[in-house]
Amino acid sequence: MNIVLNGIPTEVAEQCFLADLIAHLALTGQRLAVEVNAELVPRSTFAHYQLAPDDRVEIIHAVGGG
Amino acid sequence: MTIEMQTTDLLTIAGKTYHSRLLVGTGKYKDMDETARAIAASGAEIVTIAVRRTNIGQTPGEPNILDVLPPERYTILPNTAGCYDAETAIRTCRLARELLDGHNLVKLEVLGDEKTLFPDVIATLKAAEVLVNDGFNIMVYTNDDPIIARELEAIGCIVIMPLAAPIGSGLGIRNPLNIRTIVENAKVPVLVDAGVGTASDAAIAMELGCDGVLMNTAIAAAKHPVLMASAMRKAIEAGREAYLAGRMPAKRFASASSPVDGLFF
C-alpha cells in the first residue's frame, strides 16, 4: 500500500506497524517524534499502531534554529 | 559579576533558576563544532532548537543537535519557527514535547509575513490559549506592543518575548520606550527576542530592565561567532548590573567631578 512519508509517496507492506516503518528506515532508538494525519502518535504506541493506505506520516527531529 | 550577585540574582523560568540571562539559538552556524563552542562561550543555559522533518535515508550517522547540546546539561527550548498559523504551531509544540519526553517548555512564535517575520499576534493569541490549556509552559515571541504583551500574560504565557527589531536584522532596540513599558507592566519575565546586532544592543535591553535576551544571528553571523558569544555574555552581565545599580540622571549641562572649593588660582 502507499503512504505519504515526510511529503514523499512511499510504498510499504500491506500490514505495516509504525515500529516496522521506523525499523525499516533504520531510525529505531533515534530521538524523533511522529505524527500520522496531523495527530501525534506517542512513541510508546509505535509497536501496535497499524498504518492505513494514504496515511500521511511525518517523522521529525530536532535541528539547529533560533 | 561578583560571587554574591551570581548567587542571588537568578532568572526563574517554569520553576527552574538560571545564572545566565542570555538565551541562544542554535541555527546558522558553520557546523556542529562551531555551534557547541559558541554556545559554551555564551554561557547560555537555555538553548532554542527547531523541529523539522527527518531526512529519510539521506544523512545516516549525521550528528544530531541534541547530541551536541544534551538535554541533561541544557534546558532545551523547542520553537515553532516557520509556523504561519496557529494549527501548525500547536502541532509543532506537541511533537516537540514528545521528542523531549514530556518536557513542556516551548517558544511559541506564529509568523505573519515572510519579509518582516513579524508575529501574527492574532494567531499567536489563539495558539497560546490552546497550548496553555494543554499544559505547556509558553515563552512567547510577540511584537513590542504593551497591550498584546498584557493579553499574552493574561492567557498564561510564562515569559513575554517582544522583538527588538525584525528577526535576523541586527537593527538593535528600535523602540526602547515600548520595551520599557512592557517590562514595567509585566509580572512575568520579559526577554528581548530578535533584532539584537551587537553587544551594546544586548546591554541596552538589559539596562531597560529586561530579564534576559534571546539571540541567534547576532552571534552566528558574526565574523568570529565564538568571540561574539563571549562579548554578548559580558554585555548581558554589564547591562544587568547597570540596571540593578540604577543609572545617574541624565542632565543637559556639565557637572564638574573635581571640587570647586580649594582652587588655588
Short mmCIF file of C-alpha atoms in Angstrom, two decimals:
data_model
loop_
_atom_site.label_atom_id
_atom_site.label_comp_id
_atom_site.label_asym_id
_atom_site.label_seq_id
_atom_site.Cartn_x
_atom_site.Cartn_y
_atom_site.Cartn_z
CA MET A 1 0.00 0.00 0.00
CA ASN A 2 1.02 3.61 -0.36
CA ILE A 3 1.51 6.16 2.35
CA VAL A 4 2.95 9.68 2.26
CA LEU A 5 6.14 9.77 4.32
CA ASN A 6 7.50 13.25 5.07
CA GLY A 7 5.73 14.52 1.98
CA ILE A 8 7.00 11.74 -0.31
CA PRO A 9 4.70 8.97 -1.66
CA THR A 10 6.15 5.73 -0.29
CA GLU A 11 5.20 2.08 -0.66
CA VAL A 12 5.08 -0.05 2.47
CA ALA A 13 3.90 -3.57 3.29
CA GLU A 14 0.14 -4.18 3.44
CA GLN A 15 0.40 -4.86 7.16
CA CYS A 16 2.75 -2.22 8.47
CA PHE A 17 3.04 -1.03 12.03
CA LEU A 18 4.71 2.28 12.79
CA ALA A 19 7.51 0.44 14.61
CA ASP A 20 8.13 -1.62 11.42
CA LEU A 21 8.38 1.53 9.32
CA ILE A 22 10.83 3.12 11.76
CA ALA A 23 12.94 -0.04 11.87
CA HIS A 24 12.89 -0.22 8.04
CA LEU A 25 14.21 3.37 7.93
CA ALA A 26 16.97 2.43 10.42
CA LEU A 27 15.63 5.06 12.83
CA THR A 28 14.85 2.78 15.78
CA GLY A 29 16.09 4.32 19.02
CA GLN A 30 16.68 7.73 17.45
CA ARG A 31 15.29 10.79 19.18
CA LEU A 32 12.29 11.55 16.97
CA ALA A 33 8.57 12.19 17.10
CA VAL A 34 5.84 11.03 14.74
CA GLU A 35 2.55 12.37 13.51
CA VAL A 36 0.02 10.46 11.41
CA ASN A 37 -2.58 12.58 9.63
CA ALA A 38 -1.60 15.59 11.73
CA GLU A 39 -2.14 13.74 15.04
CA LEU A 40 0.73 12.99 17.38
CA VAL A 41 1.46 9.28 17.89
CA PRO A 42 3.22 8.62 21.22
CA ARG A 43 6.42 6.59 20.96
CA SER A 44 5.03 4.05 23.41
CA THR A 45 2.32 3.07 20.88
CA PHE A 46 4.51 2.61 17.77
CA ALA A 47 4.55 -1.19 18.11
CA HIS A 48 0.79 -1.59 17.74
CA TYR A 49 -0.07 1.46 15.60
CA GLN A 50 -1.07 0.00 12.24
CA LEU A 51 -0.78 2.24 9.20
CA ALA A 52 -3.62 2.56 6.71
CA PRO A 53 -3.46 3.36 2.97
CA ASP A 54 -2.80 7.04 2.22
CA ASP A 55 -1.77 7.84 5.78
CA ARG A 56 0.32 10.98 5.95
CA VAL A 57 3.24 10.21 8.21
CA GLU A 58 5.60 12.88 9.48
CA ILE A 59 8.81 11.89 11.26
CA ILE A 60 10.54 14.86 12.83
CA HIS A 61 13.70 15.53 14.81
CA ALA A 62 15.50 18.47 16.41
CA VAL A 63 17.65 20.76 14.27
CA GLY A 64 19.55 23.97 14.92
CA GLY A 65 17.34 27.03 14.86
CA GLY A 66 16.64 30.32 16.52
CA MET B 1 29.84 39.59 38.15
CA THR B 2 30.63 39.30 41.85
CA ILE B 3 30.15 35.97 43.59
CA GLU B 4 27.41 37.48 45.74
CA MET B 5 25.41 38.65 42.73
CA GLN B 6 25.87 35.38 40.90
CA THR B 7 24.17 33.53 43.71
CA THR B 8 21.37 36.00 44.39
CA ASP B 9 20.41 37.47 41.01
CA LEU B 10 18.81 34.50 39.31
CA LEU B 11 16.39 34.19 36.43
CA THR B 12 13.49 31.86 37.18
CA ILE B 13 11.55 30.24 34.34
CA ALA B 14 8.99 27.48 34.94
CA GLY B 15 10.29 26.92 38.46
CA LYS B 16 13.91 26.45 37.40
CA THR B 17 16.59 29.01 38.19
CA TYR B 18 19.35 30.15 35.86
CA HIS B 19 22.52 32.16 36.37
CA SER B 20 22.72 33.21 32.73
CA ARG B 21 20.29 35.73 31.29
CA LEU B 22 21.47 35.08 27.76
CA LEU B 23 19.43 32.56 25.80
CA VAL B 24 20.73 31.49 22.42
CA GLY B 25 19.53 29.94 19.20
CA THR B 26 21.36 27.11 17.52
CA GLY B 27 20.86 27.94 13.83
CA LYS B 28 23.07 29.38 11.08
CA TYR B 29 26.38 28.08 12.46
CA LYS B 30 29.06 26.70 10.14
CA ASP B 31 28.90 23.27 11.75
CA MET B 32 28.06 21.45 14.98
CA ASP B 33 31.52 22.11 16.40
CA GLU B 34 31.16 25.88 15.99
CA THR B 35 27.65 25.66 17.44
CA ALA B 36 28.95 23.92 20.55
CA ARG B 37 31.91 26.27 21.01
CA ALA B 38 29.86 29.44 20.57
CA ILE B 39 27.18 28.26 22.96
CA ALA B 40 29.79 27.31 25.55
CA ALA B 41 31.36 30.78 25.22
CA SER B 42 27.95 32.46 25.60
CA GLY B 43 27.41 30.80 28.96
CA ALA B 44 23.78 30.21 27.97
CA GLU B 45 21.86 27.59 29.92
CA ILE B 46 18.71 27.71 27.77
CA VAL B 47 19.07 26.98 24.06
CA THR B 48 16.36 27.04 21.44
CA ILE B 49 16.03 24.45 18.68
CA ALA B 50 13.70 23.91 15.75
CA VAL B 51 11.88 20.72 14.78
CA ARG B 52 11.94 19.60 11.17
CA ARG B 53 11.36 16.54 9.03
CA THR B 54 13.97 13.83 9.44
CA ASN B 55 15.92 13.39 6.20
CA ILE B 56 14.88 9.87 5.36
CA GLY B 57 17.93 7.82 4.33
CA GLN B 58 19.90 10.84 3.16
CA THR B 59 22.11 11.64 6.08
CA PRO B 60 22.78 8.50 8.08
CA GLY B 61 25.05 9.00 11.07
CA GLU B 62 24.86 12.79 10.94
CA PRO B 63 25.30 14.25 14.45
CA ASN B 64 22.07 15.48 15.97
CA ILE B 65 21.86 18.87 17.63
CA LEU B 66 20.75 17.14 20.85
CA ASP B 67 23.98 15.09 20.89
CA VAL B 68 25.95 18.36 20.86
CA LEU B 69 23.61 20.07 23.33
CA PRO B 70 22.45 17.30 25.65
CA PRO B 71 19.13 17.97 27.43
CA GLU B 72 20.76 16.81 30.68
CA ARG B 73 23.06 19.83 30.52
CA TYR B 74 20.98 22.49 28.74
CA THR B 75 17.34 23.46 29.04
CA ILE B 76 16.11 22.79 25.53
CA LEU B 77 13.57 25.29 24.26
CA PRO B 78 11.87 23.99 21.11
CA ASN B 79 10.49 26.75 18.92
CA THR B 80 7.74 26.99 16.35
CA ALA B 81 9.81 29.00 13.86
CA GLY B 82 8.44 28.67 10.35
CA CYS B 83 4.81 28.35 11.51
CA TYR B 84 2.42 30.80 9.87
CA ASP B 85 -0.79 29.65 11.54
CA ALA B 86 -1.95 28.59 14.99
CA GLU B 87 -2.61 24.98 14.00
CA THR B 88 0.90 24.18 12.77
CA ALA B 89 2.39 25.94 15.79
CA ILE B 90 0.27 23.78 18.10
CA ARG B 91 1.22 20.59 16.22
CA THR B 92 4.88 21.57 16.37
CA CYS B 93 4.71 22.08 20.15
CA ARG B 94 3.07 18.68 20.66
CA LEU B 95 5.72 16.97 18.51
CA ALA B 96 8.46 18.77 20.43
CA ARG B 97 7.03 17.67 23.77
CA GLU B 98 7.02 14.07 22.57
CA LEU B 99 10.54 14.47 21.19
CA LEU B 100 11.78 15.69 24.57
CA ASP B 101 9.99 13.08 26.68
CA GLY B 102 7.25 15.33 28.01
CA HIS B 103 9.35 18.48 28.57
CA ASN B 104 6.67 21.13 28.15
CA LEU B 105 8.60 24.41 27.84
CA VAL B 106 8.23 25.87 24.34
CA LYS B 107 8.94 29.05 22.47
CA LEU B 108 5.78 29.96 20.61
CA GLU B 109 6.12 32.08 17.52
CA VAL B 110 3.49 32.39 14.82
CA LEU B 111 4.76 34.44 11.93
CA GLY B 112 2.65 36.75 9.85
CA ASP B 113 4.84 37.74 6.94
CA GLU B 114 7.95 36.33 5.27
CA LYS B 115 9.53 39.68 4.55
CA THR B 116 9.44 41.03 8.09
CA LEU B 117 8.92 37.80 10.08
CA PHE B 118 6.74 39.93 12.31
CA PRO B 119 4.45 37.89 14.53
CA ASP B 120 0.83 37.27 13.65
CA VAL B 121 -0.37 38.32 17.07
CA ILE B 122 -3.97 37.22 16.47
CA ALA B 123 -2.86 33.68 15.64
CA THR B 124 -0.30 33.81 18.47
CA LEU B 125 -3.05 34.61 20.99
CA LYS B 126 -5.18 31.73 19.67
CA ALA B 127 -2.32 29.23 19.77
CA ALA B 128 -1.26 30.38 23.23
CA GLU B 129 -4.73 29.76 24.62
CA VAL B 130 -4.87 26.20 23.26
CA LEU B 131 -1.33 25.41 24.41
CA VAL B 132 -1.83 26.78 27.94
CA ASN B 133 -4.91 24.55 28.26
CA ASP B 134 -2.81 21.64 27.00
CA GLY B 135 -0.31 22.13 29.84
CA PHE B 136 2.52 23.87 28.02
CA ASN B 137 4.78 26.49 29.58
CA ILE B 138 4.92 29.12 26.88
CA MET B 139 7.62 31.64 26.21
CA VAL B 140 6.03 33.77 23.55
CA TYR B 141 7.55 35.80 20.73
CA THR B 142 5.50 38.92 20.12
CA ASN B 143 5.77 42.43 18.81
CA ASP B 144 6.64 45.39 21.03
CA ASP B 145 3.01 46.22 21.75
CA PRO B 146 2.37 46.50 25.52
CA ILE B 147 -1.33 45.69 25.11
CA ILE B 148 -0.66 42.40 23.30
CA ALA B 149 2.03 41.60 25.87
CA ARG B 150 -0.54 42.13 28.62
CA GLU B 151 -3.04 39.84 26.87
CA LEU B 152 -0.47 37.08 26.38
CA GLU B 153 0.39 37.26 30.06
CA ALA B 154 -3.32 37.16 30.98
CA ILE B 155 -3.74 34.00 28.89
CA GLY B 156 -1.00 32.38 30.95
CA CYS B 157 2.23 32.71 28.96
CA ILE B 158 5.11 32.44 31.44
CA VAL B 159 7.62 34.62 29.57
CA ILE B 160 6.88 37.53 27.21
CA MET B 161 9.42 38.00 24.44
CA PRO B 162 8.98 41.18 22.43
CA LEU B 163 11.14 41.68 19.37
CA ALA B 164 13.70 44.48 19.39
CA ALA B 165 13.74 44.55 15.58
CA PRO B 166 12.94 42.01 12.83
CA ILE B 167 14.42 38.51 13.30
CA GLY B 168 17.94 38.32 11.89
CA SER B 169 18.06 42.04 11.08
CA GLY B 170 20.61 43.12 13.68
CA LEU B 171 18.98 46.55 13.85
CA GLY B 172 19.08 46.75 17.64
CA ILE B 173 16.45 48.08 20.05
CA ARG B 174 14.15 50.08 17.75
CA ASN B 175 11.55 51.00 20.33
CA PRO B 176 13.10 51.21 23.78
CA LEU B 177 10.10 53.06 25.22
CA ASN B 178 7.70 50.24 24.41
CA ILE B 179 10.12 47.60 25.70
CA ARG B 180 10.36 49.55 28.96
CA THR B 181 6.57 49.80 29.20
CA ILE B 182 6.21 46.04 28.63
CA VAL B 183 8.79 45.40 31.37
CA GLU B 184 7.07 47.77 33.80
CA ASN B 185 3.65 46.18 33.24
CA ALA B 186 4.68 42.54 33.33
CA LYS B 187 4.63 40.25 36.36
CA VAL B 188 6.41 37.52 34.37
CA PRO B 189 9.94 37.69 32.91
CA VAL B 190 10.36 39.77 29.76
CA LEU B 191 13.11 38.82 27.33
CA VAL B 192 14.03 40.67 24.18
CA ASP B 193 13.86 38.11 21.38
CA ALA B 194 15.19 39.01 17.95
CA GLY B 195 16.84 42.06 16.44
CA VAL B 196 19.97 42.39 18.56
CA GLY B 197 23.02 43.06 16.38
CA THR B 198 25.95 43.61 18.70
CA ALA B 199 26.96 43.70 22.35
CA SER B 200 25.73 47.25 23.05
CA ASP B 201 22.23 46.27 21.85
CA ALA B 202 22.16 43.46 24.40
CA ALA B 203 23.36 45.81 27.13
CA ILE B 204 20.64 48.35 26.25
CA ALA B 205 17.96 45.65 26.50
CA MET B 206 19.22 44.73 29.96
CA GLU B 207 19.50 48.37 31.05
CA LEU B 208 15.84 48.81 30.11
CA GLY B 209 15.08 46.20 32.75
CA CYS B 210 14.58 43.14 30.59
CA ASP B 211 15.13 39.86 32.41
CA GLY B 212 17.20 38.49 29.57
CA VAL B 213 17.83 38.40 25.84
CA LEU B 214 17.39 35.61 23.32
CA MET B 215 19.55 35.85 20.20
CA ASN B 216 20.91 33.73 17.40
CA THR B 217 22.05 35.59 14.28
CA ALA B 218 23.98 38.26 16.20
CA ILE B 219 26.34 35.50 17.32
CA ALA B 220 26.14 33.03 14.45
CA ALA B 221 26.57 35.63 11.70
CA ALA B 222 29.44 37.49 13.39
CA LYS B 223 32.81 37.13 11.67
CA HIS B 224 34.03 35.31 14.78
CA PRO B 225 30.98 33.73 16.42
CA VAL B 226 32.79 32.33 19.47
CA LEU B 227 34.29 35.74 20.29
CA MET B 228 30.92 37.45 19.79
CA ALA B 229 29.29 34.88 22.07
CA SER B 230 31.77 35.88 24.78
CA ALA B 231 31.09 39.59 24.11
CA MET B 232 27.35 39.00 24.45
CA ARG B 233 27.80 37.19 27.72
CA LYS B 234 29.66 40.20 29.14
CA ALA B 235 27.19 42.71 27.66
CA ILE B 236 24.26 40.91 29.28
CA GLU B 237 26.04 40.88 32.64
CA ALA B 238 27.13 44.52 32.33
CA GLY B 239 23.66 45.67 31.30
CA ARG B 240 22.06 43.75 34.14
CA GLU B 241 24.45 45.18 36.72
CA ALA B 242 23.91 48.71 35.36
CA TYR B 243 20.14 48.24 35.61
CA LEU B 244 20.39 46.98 39.19
CA ALA B 245 22.86 49.74 40.07
CA GLY B 246 20.44 52.44 38.89
CA ARG B 247 21.94 54.87 36.43
CA MET B 248 22.58 58.53 37.26
CA PRO B 249 20.04 61.02 35.92
CA ALA B 250 20.99 62.40 32.51
CA LYS B 251 21.45 66.20 32.51
CA ARG B 252 21.76 68.64 29.68
CA PHE B 253 24.76 70.56 31.03
CA ALA B 254 28.03 69.70 32.74
CA SER B 255 28.61 68.95 36.40
CA ALA B 256 32.28 69.11 37.46
CA SER B 257 33.64 65.95 39.01
CA SER B 258 36.53 67.71 40.84
CA PRO B 259 35.69 70.00 43.81
CA VAL B 260 35.36 73.71 43.08
CA ASP B 261 36.47 74.57 46.66
CA GLY B 262 40.24 74.91 47.18
CA LEU B 263 41.16 76.05 43.73
CA PHE B 264 44.48 77.93 44.16
CA PHE B 265 44.15 80.38 41.27
#
